[in-house]
Short mmCIF file of C-alpha atoms in Angstrom, two decimals:
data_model
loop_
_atom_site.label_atom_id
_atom_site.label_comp_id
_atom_site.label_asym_id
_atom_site.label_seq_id
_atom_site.Cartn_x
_atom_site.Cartn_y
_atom_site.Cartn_z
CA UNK R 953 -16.45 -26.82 11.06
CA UNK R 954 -14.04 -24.52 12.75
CA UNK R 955 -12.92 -21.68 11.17
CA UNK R 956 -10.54 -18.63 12.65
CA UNK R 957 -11.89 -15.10 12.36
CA UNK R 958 -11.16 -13.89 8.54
CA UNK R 959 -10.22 -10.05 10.31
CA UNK R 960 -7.66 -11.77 13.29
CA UNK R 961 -6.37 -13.61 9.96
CA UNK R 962 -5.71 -10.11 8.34
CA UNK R 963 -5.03 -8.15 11.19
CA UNK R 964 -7.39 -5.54 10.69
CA UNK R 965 -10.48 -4.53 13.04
CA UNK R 966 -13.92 -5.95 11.82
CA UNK R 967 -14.22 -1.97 11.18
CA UNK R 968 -11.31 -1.55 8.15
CA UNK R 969 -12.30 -0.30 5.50
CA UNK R 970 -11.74 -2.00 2.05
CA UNK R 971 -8.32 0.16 1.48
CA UNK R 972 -7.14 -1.58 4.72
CA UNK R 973 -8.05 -4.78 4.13
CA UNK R 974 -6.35 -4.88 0.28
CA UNK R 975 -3.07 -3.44 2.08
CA UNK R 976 -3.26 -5.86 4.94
CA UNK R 977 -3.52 -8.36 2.89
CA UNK R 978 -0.79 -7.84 0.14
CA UNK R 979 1.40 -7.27 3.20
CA UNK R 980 0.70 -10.76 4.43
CA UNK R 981 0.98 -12.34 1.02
CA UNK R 982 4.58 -11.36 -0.03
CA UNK R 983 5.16 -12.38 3.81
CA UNK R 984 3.50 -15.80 3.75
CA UNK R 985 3.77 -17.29 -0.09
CA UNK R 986 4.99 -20.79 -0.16
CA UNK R 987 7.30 -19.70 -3.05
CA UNK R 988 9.32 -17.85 -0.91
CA UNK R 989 9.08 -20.75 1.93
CA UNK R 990 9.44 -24.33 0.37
CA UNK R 991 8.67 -27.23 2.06
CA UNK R 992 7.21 -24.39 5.18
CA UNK R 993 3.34 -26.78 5.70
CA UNK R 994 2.97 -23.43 8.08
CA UNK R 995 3.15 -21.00 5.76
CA UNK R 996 1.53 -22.63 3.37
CA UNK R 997 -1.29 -23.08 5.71
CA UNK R 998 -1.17 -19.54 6.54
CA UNK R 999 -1.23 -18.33 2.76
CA UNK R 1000 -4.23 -20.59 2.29
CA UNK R 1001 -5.62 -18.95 5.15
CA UNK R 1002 -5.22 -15.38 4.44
CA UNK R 1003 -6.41 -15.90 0.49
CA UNK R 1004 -9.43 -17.40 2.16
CA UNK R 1005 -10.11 -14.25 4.22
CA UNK R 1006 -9.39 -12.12 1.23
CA UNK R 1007 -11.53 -13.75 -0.74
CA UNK R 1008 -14.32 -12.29 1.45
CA UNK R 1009 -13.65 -9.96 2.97
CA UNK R 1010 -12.43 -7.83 0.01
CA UNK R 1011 -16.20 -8.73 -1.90
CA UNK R 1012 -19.01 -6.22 0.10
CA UNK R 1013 -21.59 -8.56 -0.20
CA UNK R 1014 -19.80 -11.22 1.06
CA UNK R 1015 -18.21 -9.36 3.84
CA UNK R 1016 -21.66 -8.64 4.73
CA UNK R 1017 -23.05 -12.28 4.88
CA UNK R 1018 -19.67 -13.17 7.09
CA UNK R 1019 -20.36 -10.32 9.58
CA UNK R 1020 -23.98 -11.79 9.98
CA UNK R 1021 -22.51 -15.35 10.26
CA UNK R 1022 -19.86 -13.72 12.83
CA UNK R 1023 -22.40 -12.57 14.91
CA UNK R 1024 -24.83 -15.51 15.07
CA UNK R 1025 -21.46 -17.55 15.91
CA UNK R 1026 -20.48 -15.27 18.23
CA UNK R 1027 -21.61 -17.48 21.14
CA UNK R 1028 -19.84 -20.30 19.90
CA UNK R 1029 -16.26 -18.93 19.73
CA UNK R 1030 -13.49 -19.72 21.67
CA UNK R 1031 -9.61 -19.05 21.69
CA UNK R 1032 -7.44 -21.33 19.89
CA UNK R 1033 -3.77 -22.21 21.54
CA UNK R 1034 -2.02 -19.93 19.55
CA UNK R 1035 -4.47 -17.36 20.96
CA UNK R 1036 -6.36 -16.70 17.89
CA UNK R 1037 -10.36 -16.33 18.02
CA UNK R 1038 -12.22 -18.69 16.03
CA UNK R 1039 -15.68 -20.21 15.34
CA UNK R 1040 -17.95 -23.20 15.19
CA UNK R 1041 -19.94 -22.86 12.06
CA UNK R 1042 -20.55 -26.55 12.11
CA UNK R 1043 -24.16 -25.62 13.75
CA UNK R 1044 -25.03 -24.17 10.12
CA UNK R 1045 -24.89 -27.66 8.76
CA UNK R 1046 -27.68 -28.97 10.32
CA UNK R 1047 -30.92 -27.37 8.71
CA UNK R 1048 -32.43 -28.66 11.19
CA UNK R 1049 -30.56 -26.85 13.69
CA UNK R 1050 -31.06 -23.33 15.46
CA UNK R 1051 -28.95 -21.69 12.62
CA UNK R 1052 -30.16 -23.99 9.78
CA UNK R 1053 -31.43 -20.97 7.54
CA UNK R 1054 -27.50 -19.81 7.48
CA UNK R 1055 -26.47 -22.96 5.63
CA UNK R 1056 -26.62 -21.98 2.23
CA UNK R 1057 -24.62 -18.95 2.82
CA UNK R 1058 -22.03 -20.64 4.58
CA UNK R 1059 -21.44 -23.03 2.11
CA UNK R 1060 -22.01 -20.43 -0.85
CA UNK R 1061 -18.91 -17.77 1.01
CA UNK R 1062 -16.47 -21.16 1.72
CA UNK R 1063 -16.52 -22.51 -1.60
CA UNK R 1064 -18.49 -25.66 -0.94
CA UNK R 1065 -22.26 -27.24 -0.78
CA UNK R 1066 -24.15 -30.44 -0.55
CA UNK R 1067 -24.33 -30.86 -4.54
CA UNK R 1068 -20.68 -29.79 -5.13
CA UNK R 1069 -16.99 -30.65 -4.56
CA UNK R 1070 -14.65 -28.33 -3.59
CA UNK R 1071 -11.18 -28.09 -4.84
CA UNK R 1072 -8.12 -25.99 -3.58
CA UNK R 1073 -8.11 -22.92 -5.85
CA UNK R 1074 -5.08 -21.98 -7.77
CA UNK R 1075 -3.10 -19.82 -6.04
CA UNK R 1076 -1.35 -16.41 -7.77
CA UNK R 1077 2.23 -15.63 -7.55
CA UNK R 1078 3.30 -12.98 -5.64
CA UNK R 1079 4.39 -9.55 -7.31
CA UNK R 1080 7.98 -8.80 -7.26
CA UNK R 1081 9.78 -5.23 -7.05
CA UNK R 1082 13.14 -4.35 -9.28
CA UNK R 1083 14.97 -1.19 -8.84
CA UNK R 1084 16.62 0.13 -12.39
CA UNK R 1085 18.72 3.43 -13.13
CA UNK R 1086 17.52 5.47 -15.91
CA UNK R 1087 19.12 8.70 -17.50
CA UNK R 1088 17.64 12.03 -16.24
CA UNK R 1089 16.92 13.57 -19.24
CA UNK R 1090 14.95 9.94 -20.33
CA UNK R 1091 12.99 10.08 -17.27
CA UNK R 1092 12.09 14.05 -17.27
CA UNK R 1093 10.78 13.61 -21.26
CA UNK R 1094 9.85 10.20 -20.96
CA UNK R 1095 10.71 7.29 -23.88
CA UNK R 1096 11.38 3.90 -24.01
CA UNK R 1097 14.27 1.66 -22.34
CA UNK R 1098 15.23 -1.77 -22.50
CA UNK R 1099 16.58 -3.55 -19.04
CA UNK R 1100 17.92 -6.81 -18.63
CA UNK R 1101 16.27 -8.81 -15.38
CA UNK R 1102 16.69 -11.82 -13.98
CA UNK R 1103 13.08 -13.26 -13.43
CA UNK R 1104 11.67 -16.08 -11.15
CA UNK R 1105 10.26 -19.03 -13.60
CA UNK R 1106 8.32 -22.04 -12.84
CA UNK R 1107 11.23 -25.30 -13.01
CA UNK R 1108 10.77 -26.94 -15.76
CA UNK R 1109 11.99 -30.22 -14.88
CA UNK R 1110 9.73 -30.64 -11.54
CA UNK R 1111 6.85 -28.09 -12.81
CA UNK R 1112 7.53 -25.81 -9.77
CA UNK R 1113 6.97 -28.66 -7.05
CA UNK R 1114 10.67 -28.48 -5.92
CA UNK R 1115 11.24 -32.08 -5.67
CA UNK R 1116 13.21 -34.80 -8.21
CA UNK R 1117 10.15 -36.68 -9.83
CA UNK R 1118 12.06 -39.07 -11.30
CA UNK R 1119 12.94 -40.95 -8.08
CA UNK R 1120 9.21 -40.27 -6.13
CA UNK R 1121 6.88 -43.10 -5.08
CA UNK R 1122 3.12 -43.02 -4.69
CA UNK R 1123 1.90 -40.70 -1.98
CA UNK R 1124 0.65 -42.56 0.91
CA UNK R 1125 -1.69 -39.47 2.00
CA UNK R 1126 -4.00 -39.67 -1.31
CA UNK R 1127 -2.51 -43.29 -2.15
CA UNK R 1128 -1.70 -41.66 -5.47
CA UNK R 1129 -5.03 -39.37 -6.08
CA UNK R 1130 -3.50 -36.09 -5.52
CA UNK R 1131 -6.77 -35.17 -3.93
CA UNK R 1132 -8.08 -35.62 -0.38
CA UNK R 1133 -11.41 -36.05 0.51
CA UNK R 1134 -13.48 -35.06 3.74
CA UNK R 1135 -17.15 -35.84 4.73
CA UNK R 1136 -19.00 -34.42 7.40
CA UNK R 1137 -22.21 -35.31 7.69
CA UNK R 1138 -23.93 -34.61 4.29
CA UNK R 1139 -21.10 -32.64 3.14
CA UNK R 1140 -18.67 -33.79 0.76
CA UNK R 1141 -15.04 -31.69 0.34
CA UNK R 1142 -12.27 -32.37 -2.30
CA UNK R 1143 -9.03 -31.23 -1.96
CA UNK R 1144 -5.62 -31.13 -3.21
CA UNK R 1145 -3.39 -33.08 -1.06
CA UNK R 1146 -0.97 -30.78 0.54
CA UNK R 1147 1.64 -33.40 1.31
CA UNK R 1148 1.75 -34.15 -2.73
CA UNK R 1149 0.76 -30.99 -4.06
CA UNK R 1150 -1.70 -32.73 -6.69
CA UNK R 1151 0.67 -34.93 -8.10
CA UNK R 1152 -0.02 -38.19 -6.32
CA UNK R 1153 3.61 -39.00 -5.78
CA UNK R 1154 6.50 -37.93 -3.31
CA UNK R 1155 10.02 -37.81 -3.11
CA UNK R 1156 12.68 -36.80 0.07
CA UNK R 1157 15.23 -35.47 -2.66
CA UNK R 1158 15.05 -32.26 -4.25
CA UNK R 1159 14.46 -30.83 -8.10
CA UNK R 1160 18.19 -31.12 -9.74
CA UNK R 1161 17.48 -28.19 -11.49
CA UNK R 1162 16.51 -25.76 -8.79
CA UNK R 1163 17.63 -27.11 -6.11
CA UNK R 1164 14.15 -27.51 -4.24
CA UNK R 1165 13.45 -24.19 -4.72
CA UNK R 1166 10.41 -24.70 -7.21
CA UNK R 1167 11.85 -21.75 -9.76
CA UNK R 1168 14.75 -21.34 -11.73
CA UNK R 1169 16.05 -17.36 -12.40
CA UNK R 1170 16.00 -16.72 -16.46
CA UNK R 1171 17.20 -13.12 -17.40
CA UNK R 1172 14.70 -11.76 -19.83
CA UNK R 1173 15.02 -8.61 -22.12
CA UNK R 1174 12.09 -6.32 -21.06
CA UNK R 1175 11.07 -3.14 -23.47
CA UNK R 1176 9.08 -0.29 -21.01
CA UNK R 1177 7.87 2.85 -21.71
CA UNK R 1178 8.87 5.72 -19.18
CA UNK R 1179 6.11 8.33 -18.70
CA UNK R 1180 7.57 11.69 -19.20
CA UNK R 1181 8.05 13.72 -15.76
CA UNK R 1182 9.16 10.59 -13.77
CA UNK R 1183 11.44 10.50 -11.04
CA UNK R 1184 13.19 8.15 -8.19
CA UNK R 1185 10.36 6.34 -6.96
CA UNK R 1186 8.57 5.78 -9.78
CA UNK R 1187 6.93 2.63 -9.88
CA UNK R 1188 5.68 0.89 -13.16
CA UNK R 1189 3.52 -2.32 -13.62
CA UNK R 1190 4.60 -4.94 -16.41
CA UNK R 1191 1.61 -7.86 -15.56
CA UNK R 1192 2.29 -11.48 -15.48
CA UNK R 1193 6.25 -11.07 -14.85
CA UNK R 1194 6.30 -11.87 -11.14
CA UNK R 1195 6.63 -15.10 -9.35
CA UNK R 1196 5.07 -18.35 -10.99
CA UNK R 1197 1.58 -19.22 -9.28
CA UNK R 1198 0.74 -22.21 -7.97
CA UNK R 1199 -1.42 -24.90 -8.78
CA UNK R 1200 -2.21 -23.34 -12.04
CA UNK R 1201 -2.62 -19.68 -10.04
CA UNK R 1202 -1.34 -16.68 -12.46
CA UNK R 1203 1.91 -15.32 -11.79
CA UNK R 1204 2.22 -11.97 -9.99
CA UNK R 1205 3.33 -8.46 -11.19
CA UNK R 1206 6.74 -7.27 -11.83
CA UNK R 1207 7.04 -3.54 -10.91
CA UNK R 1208 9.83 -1.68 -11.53
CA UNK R 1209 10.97 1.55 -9.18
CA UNK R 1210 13.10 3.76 -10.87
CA UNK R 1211 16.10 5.35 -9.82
CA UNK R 1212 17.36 8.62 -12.03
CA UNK R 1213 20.75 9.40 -12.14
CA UNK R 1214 21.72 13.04 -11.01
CA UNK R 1215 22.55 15.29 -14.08
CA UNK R 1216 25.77 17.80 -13.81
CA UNK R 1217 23.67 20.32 -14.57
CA UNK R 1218 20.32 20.78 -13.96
CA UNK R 1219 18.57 20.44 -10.32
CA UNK R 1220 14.74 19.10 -10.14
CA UNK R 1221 11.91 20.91 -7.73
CA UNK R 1222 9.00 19.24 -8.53
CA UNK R 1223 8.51 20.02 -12.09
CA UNK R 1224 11.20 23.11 -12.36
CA UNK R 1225 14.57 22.73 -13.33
CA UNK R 1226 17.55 24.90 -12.22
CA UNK R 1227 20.85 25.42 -13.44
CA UNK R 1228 23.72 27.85 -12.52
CA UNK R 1229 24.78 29.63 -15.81
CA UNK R 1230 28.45 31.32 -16.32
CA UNK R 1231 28.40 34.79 -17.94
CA UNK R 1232 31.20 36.73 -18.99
CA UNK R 1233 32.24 39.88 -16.82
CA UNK R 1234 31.49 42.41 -20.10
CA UNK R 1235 27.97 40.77 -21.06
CA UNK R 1236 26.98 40.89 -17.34
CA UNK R 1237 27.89 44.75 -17.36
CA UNK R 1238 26.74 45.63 -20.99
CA UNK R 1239 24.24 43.11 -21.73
CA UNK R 1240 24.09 40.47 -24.71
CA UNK R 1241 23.15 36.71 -25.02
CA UNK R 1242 24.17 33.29 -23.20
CA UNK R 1243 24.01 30.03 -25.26
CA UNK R 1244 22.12 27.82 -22.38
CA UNK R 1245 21.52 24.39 -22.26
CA UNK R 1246 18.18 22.80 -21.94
CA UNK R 1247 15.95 19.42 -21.84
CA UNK R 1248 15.28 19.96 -25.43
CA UNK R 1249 18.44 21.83 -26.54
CA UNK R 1250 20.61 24.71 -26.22
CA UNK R 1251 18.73 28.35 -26.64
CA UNK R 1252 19.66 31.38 -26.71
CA UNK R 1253 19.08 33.56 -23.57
CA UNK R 1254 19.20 37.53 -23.57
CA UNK R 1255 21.54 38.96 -20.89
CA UNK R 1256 20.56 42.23 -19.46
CA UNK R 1257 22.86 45.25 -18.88
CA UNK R 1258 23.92 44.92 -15.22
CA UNK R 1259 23.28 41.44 -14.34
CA UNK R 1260 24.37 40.73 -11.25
CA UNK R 1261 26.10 37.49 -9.69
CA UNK R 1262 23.20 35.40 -8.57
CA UNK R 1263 20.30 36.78 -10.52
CA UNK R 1264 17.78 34.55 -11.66
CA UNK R 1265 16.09 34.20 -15.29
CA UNK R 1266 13.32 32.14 -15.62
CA UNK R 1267 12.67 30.22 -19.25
CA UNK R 1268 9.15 29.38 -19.53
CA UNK R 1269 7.51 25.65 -20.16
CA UNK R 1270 11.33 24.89 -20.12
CA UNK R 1271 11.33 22.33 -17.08
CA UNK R 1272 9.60 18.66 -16.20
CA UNK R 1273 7.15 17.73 -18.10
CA UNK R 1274 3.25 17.95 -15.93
CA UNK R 1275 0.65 15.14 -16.00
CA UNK R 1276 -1.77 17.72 -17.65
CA UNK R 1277 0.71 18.13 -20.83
CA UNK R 1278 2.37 21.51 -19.13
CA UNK R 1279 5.67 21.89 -18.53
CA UNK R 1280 7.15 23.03 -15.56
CA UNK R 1281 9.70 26.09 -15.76
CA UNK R 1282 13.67 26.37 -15.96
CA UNK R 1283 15.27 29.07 -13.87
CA UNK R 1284 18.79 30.18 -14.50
CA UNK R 1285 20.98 31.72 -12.01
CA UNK R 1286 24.13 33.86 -13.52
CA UNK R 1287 27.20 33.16 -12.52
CA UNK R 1288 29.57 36.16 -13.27
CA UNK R 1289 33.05 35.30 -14.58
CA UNK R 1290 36.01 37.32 -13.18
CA UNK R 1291 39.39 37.02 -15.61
CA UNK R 1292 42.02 36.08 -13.28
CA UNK R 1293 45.66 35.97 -15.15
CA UNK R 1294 45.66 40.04 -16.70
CA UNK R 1295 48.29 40.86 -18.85
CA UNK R 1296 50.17 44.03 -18.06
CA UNK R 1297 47.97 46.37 -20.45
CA UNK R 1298 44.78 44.79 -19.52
CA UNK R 1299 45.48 45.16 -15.86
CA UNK R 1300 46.30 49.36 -16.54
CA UNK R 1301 42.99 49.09 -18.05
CA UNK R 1302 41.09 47.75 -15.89
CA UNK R 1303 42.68 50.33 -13.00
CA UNK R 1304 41.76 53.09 -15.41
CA UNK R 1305 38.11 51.88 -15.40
CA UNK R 1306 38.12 51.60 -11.76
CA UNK R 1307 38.96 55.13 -11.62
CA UNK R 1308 35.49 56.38 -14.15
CA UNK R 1309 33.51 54.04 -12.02
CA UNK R 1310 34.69 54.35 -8.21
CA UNK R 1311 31.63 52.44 -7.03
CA UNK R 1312 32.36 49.23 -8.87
CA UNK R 1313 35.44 49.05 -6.88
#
């Protein structure tokens, strides 16, 4: 039996490490799914193909018993035409062959043996990303939200094969068994007819309902919980509300990214907040209190005597909520406020004060 090399099929070096692999692999997935290609017997090959080399490579102690299969094989590989590097790992068939004692862990890491069928495994739906906009203060504190999105479902007239079942005819690949079987030697395999997709019959023309497509889009009312300190780029995980899976495969992830709308007021540095706070001319020069807006609420600040333009006050455990249950810090910056329209007698008294203090002028 020929099989390609499970790391060429990832495209990662037989030296990745585990992290690699996992990333490779979703990469490849969301690339390859036949959701996103119907009717594509390449990609759905290639899907097949890289959930195979998952499948192993991702367990240790499988990856292990493929390396030492890898490297018995070695001599027997060769380049395919599309210049990929594969193997003969018929010659661990034959017990009675020069790799005989290999057998049973060949047949244990692809799914098969001499006592057991083997079926195409169900394959899971890919995950699917959804960008919504949430209000800054919602996303600093946290809370819940409610979005509406329109979500990839399974068709439930053609039961997400894509094609008008009403008008098919008996597959003349299985003759009608939705399953395909293949016998080398002693070994017996079982599985699902790709031509059919397991249901025995075919059909040239298309679902009604979607079109060929396999899904239909339903917009569903989803409740999620914001973490407090979130920002743009915050991803969260609802399970199960990704794309449909195939051949009775569980659907894929929905994750939402979140985008936070700029507030008027306050600016976000990590966890602090700032804001640029207008003060009166007379409580910047004699001192008093600003009514200041924050997260939580307006407090009251204490101005003192000779603030300048620009000077900075910092509010404590007033900013973006931490991951540790701190807060981060809110820093105020005064913003002096000059009167600009003086009456006559206000503008005599302002000269006169120039006059007692010449180096305010």
């Amino acid at each position: 039996m020929v099989k390609k090399d499970l790391y060429e099929i990832l495209g990662v070096s037989p030296d990745a490490s585990q992290e690699e692999i996992k990333k490779a692999y979703r990469r490849l997935a969301r690339k390859y799914h036949p959701d996103l290609h119907p009717g594509d017997k390449e990609a759905e090959e290639k899907f097949k193909e890289i959930q195979e080399a998952y499948e192993i490579l991702s367990d240790p102690e499988k990856r292990a018993e493929y390396d030492r299969l890898r490297q018995a094989a070695s001599a027997y590989s060769f380049t395919t035409p599309g210049g990929e590097r594969a193997y003969d790992f018929s010659i661990f068939m034959d017990e009675g062959g020069p790799f005989g004692g290999f057998a049973d862990i060949f047949a244990d890491l692809f799914g098969f043996d001499r006592e057991r069928e083997w079926e195409s495994r169900p394959e899971p739906g890919a995950d699917v990303l959804y960008q919504v906009e949430v209000p800054f203060r919602q996303a600093a504190l946290g809370g819940e939200i409610e979005v509406s999105i329109p979500l990839e479902k399974a068709c439930p007239t053609c039961h997400g094969q894509g094609v008008d079942l009403s008008s098919s005819t008996t597959c003349p690949h299985c003759k009608g068994a939705g399953k395909k079987e293949h016998v080398r030697g002693n070994v017996r395999m079982i599985e699902i007819c790709p031509y059919c997709r397991g249901l025995g019959r075919t059909t040239t023309k298309p679902c009604p309902t979607c079109g060929g497509s396999g899904t239909v889009k339903e917009v569903e009312r989803i409740k999620v919980r914001i973490p407090p300190g979130s920002d743009t780029g915050t991803r969260l995980r609802i399970p199960g509300k990704g794309m449909p899976g195939r051949a009775g495969g569980p659907p894929g992830d929905l994750y939402l990214e979140l985008v936070v709308k700029p507030d008027p007021r306050f600016e976000r540095k990590g966890y602090d907040l700032y804001l640029k706070q207008p003060i009166g001319l007379f409580t910047a020069v004699l001192g008093g209190q600003v009514e200041v807006p924050t997260l939580d609420g307006k407090v009251r600040m204490k101005v003192p005597p000779g603030t300048q333009c620009g000077q900075k006050f910092r509010l404590r455990g007033k900013g973006i909520p931490k991951p540790d249950g701190s807060r981060g810090d809110l820093y105020v910056e005064a913003m002096i406020k000059v009167p600009k329209d003086l009456t006559p007698e206000a503008r005599e008294k302002f000269e006169e004060l120039r006059r007692l203090i010449p180096e305010a002028s």
